[in-house]
Short mmCIF file of C-alpha atoms and ligand atoms in Angstrom, two decimals:
data_model
loop_
_atom_site.label_atom_id
_atom_site.label_comp_id
_atom_site.label_asym_id
_atom_site.label_seq_id
_atom_site.Cartn_x
_atom_site.Cartn_y
_atom_site.Cartn_z
CA MET W 1 -19.26 23.44 27.29
CA GLU W 2 -16.66 20.95 25.98
CA ARG W 3 -17.13 19.45 22.52
CA THR W 4 -18.38 15.85 22.40
CA LEU W 5 -17.29 13.65 19.51
CA ILE W 6 -20.09 11.97 17.60
CA ARG W 7 -18.84 8.46 18.37
CA ASP W 8 -19.22 9.20 22.12
CA LEU W 9 -22.82 10.46 21.98
CA LYS W 10 -24.27 7.19 23.26
CA GLN W 11 -22.47 7.77 26.54
CA HIS W 12 -24.35 11.06 26.99
CA LEU W 13 -27.96 9.97 26.48
CA ASN W 14 -30.48 12.56 27.72
CA GLN W 15 -27.73 15.03 28.63
CA GLU W 16 -27.04 18.31 26.90
CA VAL W 17 -23.94 18.14 24.65
CA LYS W 18 -22.12 20.32 22.15
CA ILE W 19 -21.20 18.78 18.80
CA GLN W 20 -19.43 20.43 15.88
CA GLY W 21 -18.84 19.29 12.35
CA TRP W 22 -19.82 19.43 8.69
CA VAL W 23 -23.35 19.17 7.38
CA GLN W 24 -23.51 15.95 5.41
CA GLU W 25 -27.19 16.16 4.55
CA PHE W 26 -30.00 18.57 5.26
CA ARG W 27 -33.68 17.72 4.91
CA ASN W 28 -36.59 19.98 5.56
CA VAL W 29 -39.83 18.04 6.05
CA SER W 30 -42.54 20.62 6.81
CA LYS W 31 -42.27 20.96 10.56
CA ILE W 32 -39.16 18.85 11.06
CA LYS W 33 -35.64 19.63 9.96
CA PHE W 34 -33.00 16.89 9.79
CA ILE W 35 -29.32 17.78 9.82
CA ILE W 36 -26.87 14.90 9.42
CA LEU W 37 -23.68 16.11 11.04
CA ARG W 38 -20.24 14.60 10.45
CA ASP W 39 -17.05 14.96 12.46
CA ARG W 40 -13.82 12.98 12.33
CA SER W 41 -15.33 10.19 14.41
CA GLY W 42 -18.53 9.53 12.48
CA ASP W 43 -21.93 10.95 11.53
CA MET W 44 -25.23 11.47 13.35
CA GLN W 45 -28.76 12.59 12.74
CA THR W 46 -29.85 15.75 14.53
CA VAL W 47 -33.45 17.00 14.47
CA ALA W 48 -35.22 20.29 15.06
CA PHE W 49 -39.01 20.32 15.62
CA LYS W 50 -41.26 23.32 15.05
CA GLY W 51 -42.77 24.36 18.35
CA GLU W 52 -40.23 22.35 20.38
CA THR W 53 -36.88 23.69 19.17
CA PRO W 54 -36.45 27.39 20.07
CA GLU W 55 -37.58 29.59 17.19
CA GLU W 56 -34.27 31.28 16.40
CA PRO W 57 -32.24 28.09 15.75
CA PHE W 58 -35.26 26.49 14.04
CA ASN W 59 -35.39 29.33 11.52
CA LEU W 60 -31.61 29.53 11.16
CA ALA W 61 -31.63 25.92 9.99
CA ASN W 62 -33.21 27.13 6.72
CA GLU W 63 -29.94 28.81 5.82
CA ILE W 64 -27.90 25.66 6.16
CA THR W 65 -26.11 24.36 3.08
CA ARG W 66 -24.37 21.01 2.64
CA GLU W 67 -20.75 20.96 3.94
CA SER W 68 -21.24 24.08 6.08
CA VAL W 69 -19.52 23.88 9.47
CA VAL W 70 -22.03 24.15 12.29
CA GLU W 71 -22.21 23.82 16.04
CA ILE W 72 -25.19 22.21 17.70
CA ILE W 73 -26.17 22.15 21.33
CA GLY W 74 -28.61 19.34 21.82
CA VAL W 75 -29.67 16.21 23.66
CA PRO W 76 -28.97 12.69 22.36
CA VAL W 77 -32.07 10.52 22.77
CA GLU W 78 -32.94 6.98 21.77
CA SER W 79 -34.81 6.77 18.48
CA LYS W 80 -36.25 3.76 16.67
CA GLU W 81 -36.55 5.61 13.36
CA SER W 82 -32.93 6.74 13.23
CA ARG W 83 -30.46 4.32 11.63
CA TRP W 84 -28.02 5.25 14.39
CA GLY W 85 -30.46 4.08 17.10
CA ILE W 86 -30.19 7.56 18.59
CA GLU W 87 -30.59 11.13 17.37
CA VAL W 88 -29.75 14.54 18.78
CA LYS W 89 -32.61 16.94 19.54
CA VAL W 90 -31.45 20.42 18.62
CA LYS W 91 -31.59 23.10 21.32
CA ASP W 92 -29.31 25.61 19.71
CA LEU W 93 -27.56 25.98 16.36
CA LYS W 94 -24.68 28.16 15.16
CA ILE W 95 -23.41 28.34 11.59
CA ILE W 96 -19.64 28.67 11.93
CA SER W 97 -18.78 28.66 8.22
CA LYS W 98 -21.40 28.60 5.51
CA ALA W 99 -20.51 26.54 2.42
CA GLN W 100 -21.19 28.13 -0.96
CA THR W 101 -23.47 26.39 -3.42
CA PRO W 102 -23.25 24.49 -5.62
CA LEU W 103 -20.41 22.31 -4.34
CA PRO W 104 -17.72 21.74 -6.99
CA ILE W 105 -18.02 17.94 -6.59
CA ASP W 106 -20.51 15.40 -5.34
CA ASN W 107 -18.80 13.98 -2.26
CA SER W 108 -21.77 11.91 -1.17
CA ASP W 109 -21.70 8.12 -1.29
CA LYS W 110 -23.33 8.34 -4.72
CA GLY W 111 -19.83 9.22 -5.91
CA LEU W 112 -20.95 10.90 -9.12
CA THR W 113 -17.74 12.84 -9.73
CA GLY W 114 -14.75 11.42 -11.62
CA ILE W 115 -11.34 11.03 -10.00
CA GLU W 116 -9.67 14.02 -11.69
CA LYS W 117 -12.24 16.53 -10.43
CA ARG W 118 -12.25 14.84 -7.03
CA ILE W 119 -8.50 15.36 -6.76
CA ASP W 120 -8.88 18.99 -7.87
CA ASN W 121 -11.14 19.34 -4.81
CA ARG W 122 -9.51 16.72 -2.61
CA PHE W 123 -10.31 18.54 0.67
CA LEU W 124 -14.01 18.06 -0.08
CA ASP W 125 -13.50 14.54 -1.38
CA THR W 126 -11.72 13.29 1.76
CA ARG W 127 -14.73 14.29 3.87
CA ASN W 128 -16.52 11.31 2.38
CA ALA W 129 -16.30 8.42 4.86
CA LYS W 130 -15.06 5.90 2.29
CA VAL W 131 -12.39 8.17 0.88
CA GLY W 132 -11.32 9.28 4.36
CA SER W 133 -11.09 5.65 5.45
CA ILE W 134 -8.48 4.88 2.79
CA PHE W 135 -6.15 7.44 4.34
CA LYS W 136 -6.89 6.36 7.89
CA VAL W 137 -5.98 2.78 6.92
CA ARG W 138 -2.84 4.08 5.19
CA SER W 139 -1.92 5.94 8.37
CA LYS W 140 -2.35 2.74 10.43
CA ILE W 141 -0.19 0.81 7.94
CA VAL W 142 2.56 3.34 8.61
CA LYS W 143 2.05 3.00 12.35
CA ILE W 144 2.26 -0.80 12.31
CA ILE W 145 5.24 -0.90 9.95
CA THR W 146 7.04 1.79 11.96
CA ASN W 147 6.52 -0.15 15.19
CA PHE W 148 7.73 -3.31 13.53
CA PHE W 149 10.95 -1.68 12.31
CA ASP W 150 11.44 -0.15 15.73
CA ASP W 151 10.93 -3.48 17.53
CA GLN W 152 13.43 -5.12 15.19
CA GLY W 153 16.18 -2.66 16.06
CA PHE W 154 15.92 -0.32 13.07
CA THR W 155 16.77 3.38 13.28
CA ASN W 156 14.53 5.80 11.40
CA ILE W 157 16.50 8.10 9.13
CA ASN W 158 15.74 11.10 6.91
CA SER W 159 17.99 11.40 3.90
CA PRO W 160 18.26 14.36 1.51
CA LYS W 161 15.69 14.57 -1.25
CA MET W 162 17.90 16.84 -3.33
CA THR W 163 21.03 15.00 -4.28
CA ALA W 164 23.83 14.81 -6.80
CA LEU W 165 23.94 10.99 -6.50
CA GLY W 166 21.46 9.12 -8.74
CA VAL W 167 22.10 5.39 -8.86
CA GLU W 168 18.91 3.58 -9.89
CA SER W 169 19.50 4.57 -13.55
CA GLY W 170 20.36 8.00 -14.88
CA ALA W 171 17.35 8.48 -17.12
CA ASP W 172 14.50 8.83 -14.70
CA CYS W 173 15.71 11.70 -12.49
CA PHE W 174 14.12 15.11 -12.23
CA ARG W 175 16.76 17.80 -12.54
CA VAL W 176 16.78 20.69 -10.11
CA ASP W 177 18.59 23.95 -10.73
CA TYR W 178 20.52 24.31 -7.48
CA PHE W 179 21.90 27.87 -7.59
CA GLY W 180 23.06 27.23 -11.14
CA LYS W 181 24.43 23.75 -10.41
CA PRO W 182 22.61 20.56 -11.48
CA MET W 183 21.04 18.41 -8.76
CA PHE W 184 18.39 15.71 -8.81
CA LEU W 185 15.29 14.87 -6.85
CA ALA W 186 16.12 11.61 -5.08
CA GLN W 187 14.89 8.58 -7.05
CA SER W 188 15.49 6.39 -3.97
CA PRO W 189 17.40 6.71 -0.69
CA GLN W 190 19.57 3.79 -1.82
CA VAL W 191 23.03 5.28 -1.20
CA TYR W 192 22.03 6.90 2.08
CA LYS W 193 20.45 3.84 3.62
CA GLN W 194 23.59 1.86 2.81
CA MET W 195 25.66 4.75 4.18
CA PHE W 196 24.11 4.50 7.61
CA VAL W 197 24.07 0.72 7.84
CA ILE W 198 27.81 1.10 7.30
CA GLY W 199 27.66 4.17 9.56
CA GLY W 200 27.16 1.80 12.48
CA PHE W 201 23.37 1.73 12.83
CA GLU W 202 23.32 -1.71 11.13
CA ARG W 203 19.58 -1.42 10.47
CA VAL W 204 17.88 1.71 9.10
CA TYR W 205 14.57 2.59 7.46
CA GLU W 206 13.05 5.63 5.88
CA ILE W 207 9.51 6.47 4.86
CA GLY W 208 9.76 9.38 2.46
CA ALA W 209 9.17 10.91 -0.93
CA VAL W 210 10.70 9.27 -3.99
CA PHE W 211 10.71 10.93 -7.40
CA ARG W 212 10.72 9.26 -10.80
CA ALA W 213 10.71 11.20 -14.07
CA GLU W 214 8.84 8.47 -15.93
CA LYS W 215 6.16 9.43 -18.42
CA SER W 216 4.01 6.44 -17.41
CA HIS W 217 0.27 6.67 -17.70
CA THR W 218 -0.84 3.62 -15.74
CA THR W 219 -2.99 2.91 -12.71
CA ARG W 220 0.13 2.11 -10.65
CA HIS W 221 2.81 4.64 -11.58
CA LEU W 222 3.26 8.13 -10.19
CA THR W 223 6.11 10.61 -10.59
CA GLU W 224 6.23 11.13 -6.81
CA PHE W 225 5.43 8.37 -4.39
CA THR W 226 6.10 7.44 -0.78
CA GLY W 227 8.86 4.90 -0.43
CA VAL W 228 9.24 2.57 2.54
CA ASP W 229 12.93 1.75 2.29
CA PHE W 230 15.00 -0.31 4.65
CA GLU W 231 18.49 -1.73 4.78
CA MET W 232 20.06 -4.26 7.14
CA GLY W 233 23.65 -5.25 7.85
CA PHE W 234 25.23 -8.57 8.84
CA ILE W 235 22.92 -10.67 6.70
CA ASN W 236 23.93 -13.94 5.06
CA ASN W 237 22.26 -13.20 1.74
CA HIS W 238 19.10 -11.76 0.16
CA HIS W 239 16.99 -14.56 1.65
CA ASP W 240 17.42 -12.92 5.07
CA VAL W 241 15.88 -9.76 3.61
CA MET W 242 12.95 -11.75 2.21
CA ASP W 243 12.50 -13.45 5.60
CA PHE W 244 12.29 -10.02 7.17
CA ILE W 245 9.70 -8.79 4.64
CA GLU W 246 7.63 -11.91 5.16
CA ALA W 247 7.61 -11.33 8.91
CA MET W 248 6.76 -7.66 8.39
CA PHE W 249 3.78 -8.43 6.15
CA ASN W 250 2.47 -11.11 8.47
CA ASP W 251 2.67 -8.61 11.32
CA LEU W 252 0.86 -5.97 9.26
CA ILE W 253 -1.94 -8.29 8.22
CA ALA W 254 -2.32 -9.60 11.76
CA LYS W 255 -2.56 -6.14 13.34
CA LEU W 256 -4.40 -4.06 10.77
CA PRO W 257 -7.92 -5.41 11.45
CA ALA W 258 -7.79 -4.32 15.09
CA GLU W 259 -6.20 -0.96 14.29
CA ALA W 260 -8.60 -0.02 11.52
CA GLN W 261 -11.69 -2.12 12.09
CA LYS W 262 -14.22 0.61 11.37
CA GLU W 263 -12.44 1.83 8.25
CA LEU W 264 -11.95 -1.66 6.80
CA THR W 265 -15.66 -2.30 7.33
CA THR W 266 -16.57 1.01 5.67
CA LEU W 267 -14.44 0.02 2.70
CA GLY W 268 -15.67 -3.58 2.64
CA ALA W 269 -12.03 -4.70 2.54
CA THR W 270 -10.93 -8.24 3.25
CA LEU W 271 -7.26 -8.75 4.00
CA PRO W 272 -5.22 -11.65 2.69
CA SER W 273 -4.22 -14.39 5.06
CA MET W 274 -0.54 -14.99 4.71
CA VAL W 275 1.94 -17.27 6.32
CA LYS W 276 4.68 -18.24 3.92
CA ILE W 277 5.50 -16.47 0.66
CA PRO W 278 6.72 -18.78 -2.13
CA ARG W 279 10.05 -17.85 -3.74
CA ILE W 280 10.69 -18.69 -7.38
CA SER W 281 13.45 -17.57 -9.71
CA VAL W 282 12.65 -15.38 -12.73
CA GLN W 283 13.70 -18.30 -14.90
CA ALA W 284 11.22 -20.61 -13.16
CA ALA W 285 8.55 -17.92 -13.51
CA LYS W 286 9.24 -17.69 -17.24
CA ASP W 287 9.04 -21.48 -17.52
CA LEU W 288 5.62 -21.36 -15.84
CA LEU W 289 4.42 -18.68 -18.25
CA LYS W 290 5.72 -20.31 -21.42
CA PRO W 291 2.87 -22.84 -21.86
CA LEU W 292 0.47 -19.87 -21.64
CA GLY W 293 2.05 -18.34 -24.70
CA LYS W 294 4.21 -15.82 -22.85
CA SER W 295 7.88 -16.10 -23.65
CA TYR W 296 10.74 -13.77 -22.88
CA PRO W 297 14.37 -13.50 -23.97
CA ASP W 298 16.80 -14.61 -21.23
CA GLU W 299 17.75 -11.12 -20.15
CA ASP W 300 14.29 -9.58 -20.11
CA ASP W 301 12.16 -8.73 -17.12
CA LEU W 302 8.55 -9.87 -16.93
CA ASP W 303 6.09 -7.31 -18.28
CA ALA W 304 2.95 -6.14 -16.47
CA GLU W 305 0.82 -8.77 -18.19
CA GLY W 306 3.26 -11.53 -17.29
CA GLU W 307 3.27 -10.42 -13.66
CA ARG W 308 -0.51 -10.46 -13.59
CA MET W 309 -0.67 -13.93 -15.17
CA LEU W 310 1.98 -15.19 -12.78
CA GLY W 311 -0.04 -13.82 -9.86
CA GLU W 312 -2.94 -16.04 -10.94
CA LEU W 313 -0.74 -19.10 -11.45
CA ILE W 314 0.80 -18.71 -8.01
CA LYS W 315 -2.60 -18.37 -6.45
CA GLU W 316 -3.68 -21.66 -8.02
CA LYS W 317 -0.44 -23.48 -7.33
CA TYR W 318 0.49 -22.19 -3.85
CA ASN W 319 -2.74 -20.58 -2.65
CA SER W 320 -0.79 -17.36 -2.02
CA GLU W 321 -1.56 -13.81 -3.12
CA PHE W 322 2.12 -12.99 -2.70
CA VAL W 323 5.20 -14.30 -4.47
CA PHE W 324 8.89 -13.45 -4.40
CA ILE W 325 10.56 -13.59 -7.81
CA THR W 326 14.28 -14.04 -7.29
CA GLU W 327 17.66 -14.08 -9.10
CA PHE W 328 17.06 -11.37 -11.72
CA PRO W 329 19.48 -11.11 -14.62
CA TRP W 330 22.43 -8.82 -13.89
CA ALA W 331 21.77 -7.15 -17.25
CA ILE W 332 18.52 -5.54 -16.06
CA LYS W 333 19.37 -4.75 -12.45
CA PRO W 334 21.29 -1.82 -10.90
CA PHE W 335 25.08 -2.19 -10.65
CA TYR W 336 25.12 -2.16 -6.83
CA GLN W 337 23.46 -5.58 -6.49
CA THR W 338 25.59 -8.59 -5.58
CA LYS W 339 26.10 -11.14 -8.32
CA ASP W 340 25.36 -14.75 -7.52
CA GLU W 341 28.72 -16.50 -7.13
CA LYS W 342 27.33 -19.70 -8.68
CA ASN W 343 25.83 -17.92 -11.65
CA PRO W 344 27.22 -14.41 -12.18
CA LYS W 345 24.62 -13.74 -14.88
CA VAL W 346 22.07 -13.19 -12.12
CA THR W 347 22.03 -11.07 -8.97
CA LYS W 348 20.94 -11.85 -5.42
CA SER W 349 17.78 -9.89 -5.94
CA PHE W 350 14.04 -10.20 -5.68
CA ASP W 351 10.72 -8.52 -6.40
CA LEU W 352 7.65 -9.08 -4.29
CA LEU W 353 4.42 -9.35 -6.28
CA TYR W 354 1.05 -8.95 -4.61
CA ASN W 355 -1.86 -10.12 -6.72
CA GLY W 356 0.30 -9.78 -9.79
CA VAL W 357 1.65 -6.28 -9.10
CA GLU W 358 5.18 -5.47 -7.94
CA ILE W 359 5.07 -3.82 -4.53
CA CYS W 360 8.70 -4.20 -3.51
CA SER W 361 12.20 -4.71 -4.92
CA GLY W 362 15.31 -5.63 -2.98
CA SER W 363 18.66 -7.37 -2.99
CA GLN W 364 21.95 -8.04 -1.33
CA ARG W 365 24.34 -5.13 -2.10
CA GLU W 366 27.90 -5.44 -3.26
CA HIS W 367 30.04 -4.48 -0.23
CA ARG W 368 33.54 -5.21 -1.60
CA TYR W 369 34.97 -1.98 -3.04
CA GLU W 370 36.90 -3.57 -5.92
CA VAL W 371 33.94 -5.64 -7.04
CA TRP W 372 31.60 -2.66 -6.63
CA ALA W 373 33.88 -0.47 -8.78
CA ALA W 374 34.25 -3.19 -11.43
CA GLN W 375 30.47 -3.62 -11.60
CA ALA W 376 29.95 0.14 -11.97
CA THR W 377 32.48 0.18 -14.83
CA GLU W 378 30.79 -2.82 -16.43
CA LYS W 379 27.53 -0.82 -16.50
CA GLY W 380 29.32 2.16 -18.05
CA LEU W 381 29.41 4.23 -14.86
CA ASP W 382 32.53 5.99 -13.60
CA PRO W 383 33.28 4.98 -9.99
CA GLU W 384 35.33 8.17 -9.59
CA LEU W 385 32.17 10.22 -10.14
CA MET W 386 30.49 8.31 -7.31
CA LYS W 387 33.35 8.70 -4.84
CA GLU W 388 31.00 9.34 -1.89
CA TYR W 389 29.26 6.03 -2.63
CA GLY W 390 32.45 4.02 -3.23
CA ASP W 391 34.17 5.32 -0.10
CA LEU W 392 31.52 3.55 1.99
CA PHE W 393 33.11 0.22 1.14
CA LYS W 394 36.71 1.18 1.93
CA TYR W 395 36.64 1.42 5.71
CA GLY W 396 34.67 -1.53 6.99
CA ALA W 397 31.35 -2.50 5.40
CA PRO W 398 29.33 -5.50 6.58
CA LEU W 399 27.50 -7.73 4.17
CA HIS W 400 24.15 -6.00 3.79
CA GLY W 401 20.94 -5.83 1.83
CA GLY W 402 17.54 -4.21 1.83
CA ALA W 403 14.48 -3.36 -0.13
CA GLY W 404 12.06 -0.62 -1.06
CA PHE W 405 8.26 -0.69 -1.03
CA GLY W 406 5.82 1.80 -2.40
CA LEU W 407 3.47 2.72 0.45
CA ASP W 408 0.95 3.86 -2.14
CA ARG W 409 1.14 0.49 -3.90
CA ILE W 410 0.71 -1.42 -0.63
CA THR W 411 -2.39 0.61 0.22
CA HIS W 412 -3.69 0.39 -3.34
CA ARG W 413 -3.33 -3.40 -3.49
CA LEU W 414 -4.35 -4.18 0.08
CA LEU W 415 -7.62 -2.27 -0.30
CA LYS W 416 -8.07 -3.47 -3.90
CA LEU W 417 -8.55 0.08 -5.19
CA ASP W 418 -8.75 0.43 -8.93
CA ASN W 419 -6.13 3.18 -9.21
CA ILE W 420 -3.04 4.07 -7.19
CA ARG W 421 -4.32 7.67 -7.21
CA GLU W 422 -7.08 6.61 -4.83
CA ALA W 423 -4.38 5.83 -2.24
CA VAL W 424 -2.51 9.15 -2.53
CA LEU W 425 -3.94 12.39 -1.21
CA LEU W 426 -2.43 14.58 -3.90
CA PRO W 427 -0.96 12.43 -6.66
CA ARG W 428 1.66 13.63 -9.11
CA ASP W 429 1.79 12.24 -12.61
CA PRO W 430 3.10 13.62 -15.91
CA GLU W 431 -0.06 15.73 -16.28
CA ARG W 432 -0.83 16.68 -12.72
CA MET W 433 1.05 19.38 -10.80
CA LYS W 434 -1.80 20.77 -8.69
CA PRO W 435 -3.14 21.19 -6.06
O1 4AD R 1 11.69 -1.17 -7.69
P1 4AD R 1 12.24 0.15 -7.28
O2 4AD R 1 12.61 1.08 -8.38
O3 4AD R 1 13.50 -0.16 -6.34
C1 4AD R 1 14.30 0.77 -5.71
O4 4AD R 1 14.10 1.96 -5.67
C2 4AD R 1 15.44 0.16 -4.95
N1 4AD R 1 16.36 1.20 -4.45
C3 4AD R 1 14.85 -0.61 -3.81
C4 4AD R 1 15.87 -1.37 -3.08
O5 4AD R 1 16.01 -1.22 -1.89
N2 4AD R 1 16.57 -2.21 -3.78
O6 4AD R 1 11.17 0.86 -6.34
C5 4AD R 1 10.75 0.24 -5.15
C6 4AD R 1 9.21 0.18 -5.08
C7 4AD R 1 8.55 -0.64 -6.18
O7 4AD R 1 8.52 -1.99 -5.90
C8 4AD R 1 7.14 -0.03 -6.18
O8 4AD R 1 6.36 -0.56 -5.13
C9 4AD R 1 7.42 1.40 -5.88
O9 4AD R 1 8.68 1.47 -5.22
N3 4AD R 1 7.47 2.22 -7.10
C10 4AD R 1 6.51 3.06 -7.51
N4 4AD R 1 5.31 3.39 -6.98
C11 4AD R 1 4.56 4.29 -7.64
N5 4AD R 1 4.94 4.91 -8.78
C12 4AD R 1 6.13 4.60 -9.36
N6 4AD R 1 6.51 5.22 -10.49
C13 4AD R 1 6.98 3.64 -8.73
N7 4AD R 1 8.21 3.13 -9.00
C14 4AD R 1 8.48 2.28 -8.00
MG1 MG R 2 11.44 -2.71 -8.88
#
């Protein structure tokens, strides 16, 4: 007999079916045994009755433990008492894999176990419908974003994650011993995405691992995260990149409810409505914050508190959960960004904040070799040591720009989770190397 998924049981009323899954709950009420079974599509009550269910499976049910994998042959019938409206009458039962007791965590909806122990036992944790839903939503986000890039003429690339080119800033790279030579874990695919815009693809994107050797202990920083990076050629300036991001987010928010309806309901998530994202310069943002007692030197970035406060101000002023902060000071941005010709103290750059948390950074990139080399030198970098990067601009490079998102941050903020770790199956932070 073929396996029937739990979500399809209603189409098989009063017919014998085979279902397989994990035991979510087991209750033994004198002559009735209830087994709540869970598979990837949902959960369902199954019942065995003394005298009605054959004796062998009825007795075997006593051996069942929570989270065991079992197979049940039974008949779905309508039931007023069951919260599913139906239940499956057990005809036969097989224990495929018996779970040991006690379980190392409580993965029921009571959620009694703390996040660290849950991550130690993530494979048990993700069986919980709420936890599983986070990752199903995350998977749909990737699907929608991927389709959007594809529809807009982007080519998906995979760039090396071990590299000798680190350009975001030298300090936060993990070193790898590569047969005795030093290499780094990629802290962004920055050089490579530019390489293949210039390599003729014009528009490229990559969804892949990004590594940062930052000893941050916050609810939004990890040492390994999933970057959604893209780069586009033949733009006019960084505003074209922001236009693209705005369109991408509108598309995501429009399509996600249909793609992940069940999961969003399980999580009780409400998505933002978004049409236009306001754009304000860092200077204007600082001016807004000043009356609230937050002031910054000219060449400083906003801190986490400032970003959070700004998020609230923007919500009041523009009724938007998103805001682009633009024209960051050259002093605090990577050397590869294009300086604003009207005010060379700032670059053609932006951050996207979502409810007061940065989820994306981007800019126009310097595409003129001489200017690029001069900017590297100005930041104390030796262009000769980055020959592979500099060569890109010597043989025909269009004006281009791009940005990088953290997929984990998008999921974390969109679902309003209290910690980025909730949005990552197996997070890495300064303390965590396992599983
Ligand atoms: O702002 P970042 O460092 O920018 C870059 O890597 C540029 N190359 C992007 C570009 O195309 N100009 O990182 C991009 C995004 C951040 O906005 C944030 O969402 C996420 O990556 N991110 C992190 N997520 C989790 N943990 C961390 N430690 C993160 N650092 C950055
Ligand atoms: Mg950034």
